[in-house]
C-alpha cells in the first residue's frame, strides 16, 4: 500500500515537473531568448551563489570541528602515538591553509570573473616561471613531509630487541572473536598448527611442544603493563582480520598463514585514561578493522593497561591452558562441542 | 563505411542495437552505465538507512527485499553484500565503463576528426560484452546466498570460502565471471581508443593540438590496458582457488569446523595483484573527469586553459606514477617497513602533478569571462572536490599516519570525495556539456542549476563528516556502530550523514528527469551551443555515419584560442587557418 502511494507520488511529481519545465521554457521563448541560453541574470545568480556556498562550506566545517572535535581520538596512549599525532598535526597545519586558500581563490575567481559582454578574458596561455614555481613549492613541501613521515615510520616499525625486555603477546583472530596468548614463564610460545585445532584447542596448540605447556590464553579482555614495550604477534585462523587499537595508534592485519608484528609502549593506564576522558567506563578497545564476515562489526576485545605490579599479579592469576603437562592435553581430545560450549569451557579453564 | 559520407538506412537492429557507430555506442554506454549507477546509488541509500538508524525497522525494505530485511531490518551479511556491489558498480560500471565508454567513444573520433573508431566492430563487441557483464552482476543479486559480500576488493580467503560468508558462494562466482567479462570489454575498448588516437587524427591535428580530453582518454586507455590484465590474472587465480582446489592465496586455514587442505598460498599476493590495478583504477576514473573539466573550464571561461603543456605533462606524470604506488593500500599487511617507506615516497609524489593541475585550473579562471552553464558549475565543483579529497590523501599516503586511519571512515570520506565526487561531477559536467552532441537537444538549465547546488551540498554533507568518524576510529564496512561504547556518541553524525544522503540521492532525480525530458522534449540544439573551438561542434546536429557530410575538416591551430587578442570573436575554432604571422600555442 505504502509502496503504491509512493509510486503514485513519484509519477505525479514527474508529470508536474514536466509541466513546470514546459511552461518556463515557453515563457523564455516568448521573451525571445532560447530557454537554454545562459542569460546575464543566470550568470549573476550563479556567480553570487559561489561565495555564499564557500561561506556555508567553511561554516559547516567549523561547526563540525566544534561539535565533534571532542569525539576525535583522545590523547594518544602510546609512546609512538604521541609522535605520530605530532606528524598528523604538522600535516594538518600544511593542508588546512592550502585548502582554505585554494578554495577562497576558486570561489572568489568564480564570483569575480563572471561574464560581462563588454569585457574580454585575458589571453594567458602559459607562463613558465609560474609553472615552475608551483611545481617546485609543492615538491619542496612534500619532500619535507616525506622525510619527517619516514623517520617516524622507521622508528615506529623498528623491531624490539631482547634489551627492550618486551612483554610478548600473541593476538589470535578468528570469525568472530579474539584470543590473546601469553608465553608463560619460559617466555616462549608453543608451536601451533591449524591441523591441531579441535575441541577447546581453538589455537591449534601443539601439546608435544614443551614451550606450549605454560602458555596462557585469555578472551574478552587482555592486560598489558604501562611503560613497557609490548611486542605483538598476530595470527589468524580463517580470513584476514585486522587488529586495530585506535588509542595506541596501532594497527596490523592478521593474515592466515603468516605471523605479523607490531610493537608499542603504552603510556597511560586505563585508570589514568578514565580520569583524562572523564568517563568512568572507559576501556581501551581492540577492534577488527578488516572485513571478515557478517559479524565483523562486533568483533572486539577490551584492553586494560595497568601498572607493572598489577600486571604481574594478574598474569599469575591466569591459569595455563594445558592443564596436564604432556600428552593428555586438550589438543588430543576429540570433542564435538558447539562453539558456545567451547567458549564456555575455555573461560572456565 | 568510413570514407563515404552517405547515410545508410540501416534497419532498426543495426542502427540501435548492434550499432558500430561510435556515437550510438557512446549513448549505449551512457544509458547502461548510468542505470547501473542508479542501482548502486539506491543501494547506498539502503545501507545508509541502516547506519543512520541501526536496527530500526523500515517495513518498505522488507516489501522489496524480502528475507534480506526481515521485519524491515537489513541483515548484517546483506549489508555487506550491498556495500560490495555498491562499490563494484560505482567504481567499475559507472565511473570506468560508464565514464570512459561514453566520452572516449563520443569524443575521440569527433574531436580528432575521424569518421569512426579504428574498429567499429571491436567497439560494438566491447559494449555488448560490457552489457552481458552488467546482466551477470545484476543476476548475482538473486542467487542463493546473495551476491559477493567481501567488499569491492574481494580479498581472499573471505572471498574464496563460502563458509566464511554466504556471498562467497554462487554470488562470488558470478562476480568473478562478470568482472572477467568486464575486463575483456575494457581491453577491447582501450585498444580501440589508443589506436584511434594514434592513427586517425585529421590533417593538422598533431598530438599537441589535441584537446586535453583526448590526452586524458589516451592515458586512461593506456593505464587500463596495462593494469586490467593483472586484475584478470588475479581473478583467474581466485577462480582456481575457489573451484579447482589450488591454493594460490590460501594457507593454514581452519573454518567451519575443519582444517582445509590448503598450503603455501598467500592472501597478500592477491592484494598486490589487486592493487596493481586498483590504484591506477582511481586514475582511470579521475583522468577522464579532469580532461572533461579542462575542456569545460576553458570553454566557459572564454580563456585558454592555462599551461596546456604542463597539463599534458601532469597527465602523463600521474599516469606513470600511479603504477608505482599500489602498496599504500597495504601499509599494515605486515609488508617490510622499507617497502612501505618506498611506497610512501612514490605516493606523495603524485601530489605534485595533481597540485599543478589545480593551480592551472585556478589560473584559467583568473581574469576569465565565465559563463555559468550547468556543466561549468559541475566543473568548478570538481575542482573543489579534487582539492578537498586530494589533500586528505596526503595523510593516507603517509605510512606513519595511515597506521591509524587505514580502513576507517576517514578513507571512505577521502576516496568518495576525491574519486567518487570528482568522477561523478566530471561525468555529469560532460553530460550537460555534450548532451546537444549526443541527442541533438538541449538540457534544461534551471534544473541543472538546482541539481548542482543540491548535489554539492548533499555530497559534502555526506562525505565530510566521515573524516571525523574515521579520526575517532570508526572502521569501515561496519554494519552498525552500536557494539562498542567508544562509538556511542556518534549516532548524531551517522544520522546527519544519512539525511544528507537522502538529499543527495533525491537531487539526482532532477538530473534523471532532465536527461529523459530533454532527450524527447528539449529544445533543438544549435550546432555550436557553447561557442566552442573543438571539432565535434563542426559536425551536423543530426547524427550521420562518418560524422562529417563532406571532407573531414583540417585543423590549423590548438583548441584553446579563446579571447585571442586581435580576433573579433571570443573564440576561434580549430578549423580556422592561422592568420599571417599568428602564433599557434599548440605547436
Ligand atoms: C549518494 C552517493 C553515495 C553514498 C551515500 C555512498 C555511501 C557509501 C558508504 C557509507 C560506504 C561505506 C560503507 C561501509 O564501509 O560500511 C560506501 C562505500 C563505497 N562507495 Fe559509496 N556512496 C555514494 C556514492 C559513491 C560513488 C559515486 C562512488 C564511486 C567511486 C562510490 C564508491 C564506493 C566504494 C568503492 C565503496 C567501498 C565499498 C567497499 O567497502 O567495499 N560511492 N559508500
Ligand atoms: Cu574480523
Ligand atoms: Cu591507491
Tab-separated table of C-alpha atoms in Angstrom, chain B residues 23 26 48 66 119 184 312 379 437 486 563 576:
chain	number	residue	atom	x	y	z
B	23	UNK	CA	28.132	7.892	-31.244
B	26	UNK	CA	28.656	6.131	-26.558
B	48	UNK	CA	22.893	4.299	4.818
B	66	UNK	CA	12.158	-9.988	1.337
B	119	UNK	CA	37.485	-0.820	-35.334
B	184	UNK	CA	37.718	-8.092	-21.669
B	312	UNK	CA	49.708	17.138	-20.614
B	379	UNK	CA	33.437	21.538	-13.389
B	437	UNK	CA	26.066	16.458	-29.377
B	486	UNK	CA	33.570	4.192	22.254
B	563	UNK	CA	39.560	35.596	-26.431
B	576	UNK	CA	40.229	28.459	-38.908
